[in-house]
Backbone as a chain_set.jsonl record, in Angstrom:
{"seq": "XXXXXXXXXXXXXXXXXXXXXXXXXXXXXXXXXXXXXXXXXXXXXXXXXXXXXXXXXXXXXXXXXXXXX", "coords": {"N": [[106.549, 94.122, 93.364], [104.16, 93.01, 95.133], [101.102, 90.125, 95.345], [98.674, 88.34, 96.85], [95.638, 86.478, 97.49], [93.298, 85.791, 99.992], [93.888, 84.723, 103.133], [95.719, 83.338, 105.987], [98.49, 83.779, 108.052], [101.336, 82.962, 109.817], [104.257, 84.898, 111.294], [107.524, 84.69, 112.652], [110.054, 86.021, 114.13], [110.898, 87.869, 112.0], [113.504, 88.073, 109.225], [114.208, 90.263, 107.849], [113.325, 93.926, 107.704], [111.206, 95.375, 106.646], [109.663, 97.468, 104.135], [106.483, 98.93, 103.101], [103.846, 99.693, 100.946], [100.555, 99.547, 100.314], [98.901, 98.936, 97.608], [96.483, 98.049, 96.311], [93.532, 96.46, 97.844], [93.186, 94.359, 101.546], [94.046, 94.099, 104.981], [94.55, 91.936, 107.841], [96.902, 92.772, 110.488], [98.481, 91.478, 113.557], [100.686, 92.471, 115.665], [102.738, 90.791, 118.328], [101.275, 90.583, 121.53], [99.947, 93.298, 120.716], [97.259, 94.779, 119.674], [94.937, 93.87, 116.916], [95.643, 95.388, 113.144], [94.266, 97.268, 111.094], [95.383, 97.165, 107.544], [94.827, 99.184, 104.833], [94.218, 99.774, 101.293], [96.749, 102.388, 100.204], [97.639, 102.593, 102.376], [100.846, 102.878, 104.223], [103.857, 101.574, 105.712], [105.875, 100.056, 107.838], [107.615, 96.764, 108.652], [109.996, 95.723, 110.944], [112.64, 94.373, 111.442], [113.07, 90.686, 113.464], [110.424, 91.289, 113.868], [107.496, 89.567, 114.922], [104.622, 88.347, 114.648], [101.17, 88.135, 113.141], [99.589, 87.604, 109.611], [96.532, 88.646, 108.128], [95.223, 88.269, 105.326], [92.401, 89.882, 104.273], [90.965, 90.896, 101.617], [92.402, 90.58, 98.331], [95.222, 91.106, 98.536], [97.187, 93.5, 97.114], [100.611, 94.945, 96.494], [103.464, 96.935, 96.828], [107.252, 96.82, 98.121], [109.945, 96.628, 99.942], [113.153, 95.399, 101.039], [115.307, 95.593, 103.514], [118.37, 94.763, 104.734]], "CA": [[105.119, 94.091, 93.641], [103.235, 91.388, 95.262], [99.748, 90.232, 94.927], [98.036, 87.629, 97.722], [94.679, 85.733, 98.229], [93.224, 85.795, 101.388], [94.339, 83.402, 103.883], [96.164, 83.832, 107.42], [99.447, 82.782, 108.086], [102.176, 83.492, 111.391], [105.044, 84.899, 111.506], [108.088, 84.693, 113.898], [111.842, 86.878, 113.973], [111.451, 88.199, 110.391], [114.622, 88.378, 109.601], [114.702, 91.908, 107.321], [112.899, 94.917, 107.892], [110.262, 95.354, 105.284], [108.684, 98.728, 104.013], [105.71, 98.104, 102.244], [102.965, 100.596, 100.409], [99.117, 98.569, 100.12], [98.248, 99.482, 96.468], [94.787, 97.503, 96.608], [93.408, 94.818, 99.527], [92.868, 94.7, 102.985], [94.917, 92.627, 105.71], [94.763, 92.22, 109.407], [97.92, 92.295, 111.009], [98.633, 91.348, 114.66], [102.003, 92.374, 116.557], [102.392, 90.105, 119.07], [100.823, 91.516, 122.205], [99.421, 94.441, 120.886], [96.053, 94.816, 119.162], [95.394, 94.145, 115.142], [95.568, 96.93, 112.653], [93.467, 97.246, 109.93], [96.097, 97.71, 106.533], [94.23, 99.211, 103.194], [94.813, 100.792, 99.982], [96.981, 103.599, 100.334], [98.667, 102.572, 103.812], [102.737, 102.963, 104.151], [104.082, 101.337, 106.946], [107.15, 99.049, 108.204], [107.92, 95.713, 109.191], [110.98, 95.663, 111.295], [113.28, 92.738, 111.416], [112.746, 90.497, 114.221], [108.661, 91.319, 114.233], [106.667, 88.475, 115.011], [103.107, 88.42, 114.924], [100.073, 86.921, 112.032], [98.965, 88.224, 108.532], [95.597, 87.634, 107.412], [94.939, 88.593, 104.503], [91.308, 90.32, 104.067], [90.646, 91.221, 100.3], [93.488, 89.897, 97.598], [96.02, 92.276, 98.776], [98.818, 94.013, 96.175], [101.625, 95.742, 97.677], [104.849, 97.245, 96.736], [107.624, 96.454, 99.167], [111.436, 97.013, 99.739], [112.939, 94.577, 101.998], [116.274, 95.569, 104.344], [118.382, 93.111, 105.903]], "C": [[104.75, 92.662, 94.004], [102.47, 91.264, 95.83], [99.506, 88.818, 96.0], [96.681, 87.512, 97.836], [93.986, 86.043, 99.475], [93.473, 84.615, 102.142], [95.061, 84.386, 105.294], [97.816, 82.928, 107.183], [100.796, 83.602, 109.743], [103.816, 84.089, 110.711], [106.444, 85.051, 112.491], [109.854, 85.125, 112.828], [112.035, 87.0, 111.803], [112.927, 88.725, 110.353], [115.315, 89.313, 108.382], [113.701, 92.493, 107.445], [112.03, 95.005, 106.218], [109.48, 96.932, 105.453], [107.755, 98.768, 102.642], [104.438, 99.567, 101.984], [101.736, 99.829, 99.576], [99.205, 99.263, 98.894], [96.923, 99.302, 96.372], [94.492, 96.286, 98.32], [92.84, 95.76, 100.394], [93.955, 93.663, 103.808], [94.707, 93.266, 106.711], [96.191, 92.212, 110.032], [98.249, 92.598, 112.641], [100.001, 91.581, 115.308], [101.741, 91.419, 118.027], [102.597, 91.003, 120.497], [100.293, 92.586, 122.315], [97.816, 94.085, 119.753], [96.153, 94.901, 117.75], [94.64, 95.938, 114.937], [95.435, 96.283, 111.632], [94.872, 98.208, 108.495], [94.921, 97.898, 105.18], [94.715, 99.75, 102.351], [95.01, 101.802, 100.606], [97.824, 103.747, 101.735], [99.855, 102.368, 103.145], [102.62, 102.275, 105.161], [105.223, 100.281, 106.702], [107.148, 98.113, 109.114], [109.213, 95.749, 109.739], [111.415, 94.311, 111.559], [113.037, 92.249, 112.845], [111.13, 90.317, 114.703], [108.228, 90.071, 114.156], [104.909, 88.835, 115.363], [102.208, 87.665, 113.753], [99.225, 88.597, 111.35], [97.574, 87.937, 108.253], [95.485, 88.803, 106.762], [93.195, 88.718, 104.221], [90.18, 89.94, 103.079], [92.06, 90.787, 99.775], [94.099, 91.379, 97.803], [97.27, 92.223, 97.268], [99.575, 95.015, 97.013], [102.844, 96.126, 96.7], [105.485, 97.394, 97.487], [109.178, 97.089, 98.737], [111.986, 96.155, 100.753], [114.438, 94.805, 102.629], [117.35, 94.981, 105.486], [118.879, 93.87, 107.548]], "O": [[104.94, 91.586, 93.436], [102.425, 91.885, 96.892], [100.475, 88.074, 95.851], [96.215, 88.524, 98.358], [94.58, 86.998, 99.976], [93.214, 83.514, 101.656], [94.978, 85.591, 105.533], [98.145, 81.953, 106.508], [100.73, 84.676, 110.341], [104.326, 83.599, 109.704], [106.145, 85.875, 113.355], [110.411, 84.832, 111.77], [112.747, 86.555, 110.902], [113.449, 89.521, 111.134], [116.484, 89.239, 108.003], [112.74, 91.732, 107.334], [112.364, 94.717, 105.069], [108.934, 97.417, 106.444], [108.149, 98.672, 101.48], [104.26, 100.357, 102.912], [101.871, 99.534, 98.389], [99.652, 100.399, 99.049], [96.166, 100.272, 96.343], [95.065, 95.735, 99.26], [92.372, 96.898, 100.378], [94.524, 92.686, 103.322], [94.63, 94.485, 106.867], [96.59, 91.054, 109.908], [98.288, 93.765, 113.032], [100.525, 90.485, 115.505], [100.677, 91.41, 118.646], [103.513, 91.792, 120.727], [100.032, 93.104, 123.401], [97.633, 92.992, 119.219], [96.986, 95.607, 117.182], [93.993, 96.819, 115.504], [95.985, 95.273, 111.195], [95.167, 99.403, 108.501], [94.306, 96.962, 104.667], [95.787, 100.319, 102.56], [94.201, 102.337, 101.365], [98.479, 104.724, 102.096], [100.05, 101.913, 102.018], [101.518, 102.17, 105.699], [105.457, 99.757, 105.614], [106.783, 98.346, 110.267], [109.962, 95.84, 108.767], [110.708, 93.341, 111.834], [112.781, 93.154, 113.64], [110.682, 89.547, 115.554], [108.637, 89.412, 113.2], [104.347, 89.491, 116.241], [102.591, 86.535, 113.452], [98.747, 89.65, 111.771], [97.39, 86.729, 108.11], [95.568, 89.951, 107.197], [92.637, 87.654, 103.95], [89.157, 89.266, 103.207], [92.93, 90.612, 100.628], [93.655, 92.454, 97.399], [97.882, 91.315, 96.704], [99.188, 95.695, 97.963], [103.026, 95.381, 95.737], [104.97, 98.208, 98.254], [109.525, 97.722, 97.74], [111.153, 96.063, 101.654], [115.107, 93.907, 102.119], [117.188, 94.813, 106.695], [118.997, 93.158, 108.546]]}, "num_chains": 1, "name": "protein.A"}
């Protein structure tokens, strides 16, 4: 589990695949070139390795994650 602030921050060639389940929060997250997406409580979704794009963090997000290299 892990718990975040709000703030913004970039990222570039993550380098494992992340599958992640919002417990509380909010976050923006941007793929690069495509349009942000609104993450909240109760979203699933996956980070694939390599993804580059920018987090911001909303509301103090919690999450449970799994991370795949």
């Amino acid at each position: 589990v892990w718990e975040c602030t709000p703030g913004g921050w970039n990222t570039v060639n993550r380098p494992a695949s992340e599958a992640m389940l919002f417990l509380s929060g909010c976050a923006r997250l941007t793929t690069v070139g495509e349009p942000p997406v609104i993450i909240k409580a109760g979203d699933c979704f996956v980070l694939p390795k390599g993804w580059n794009g920018r987090w911001v963090v909303l509301e103090t997000v919690r999450k449970f994650f799994v991370e795949v290299p």
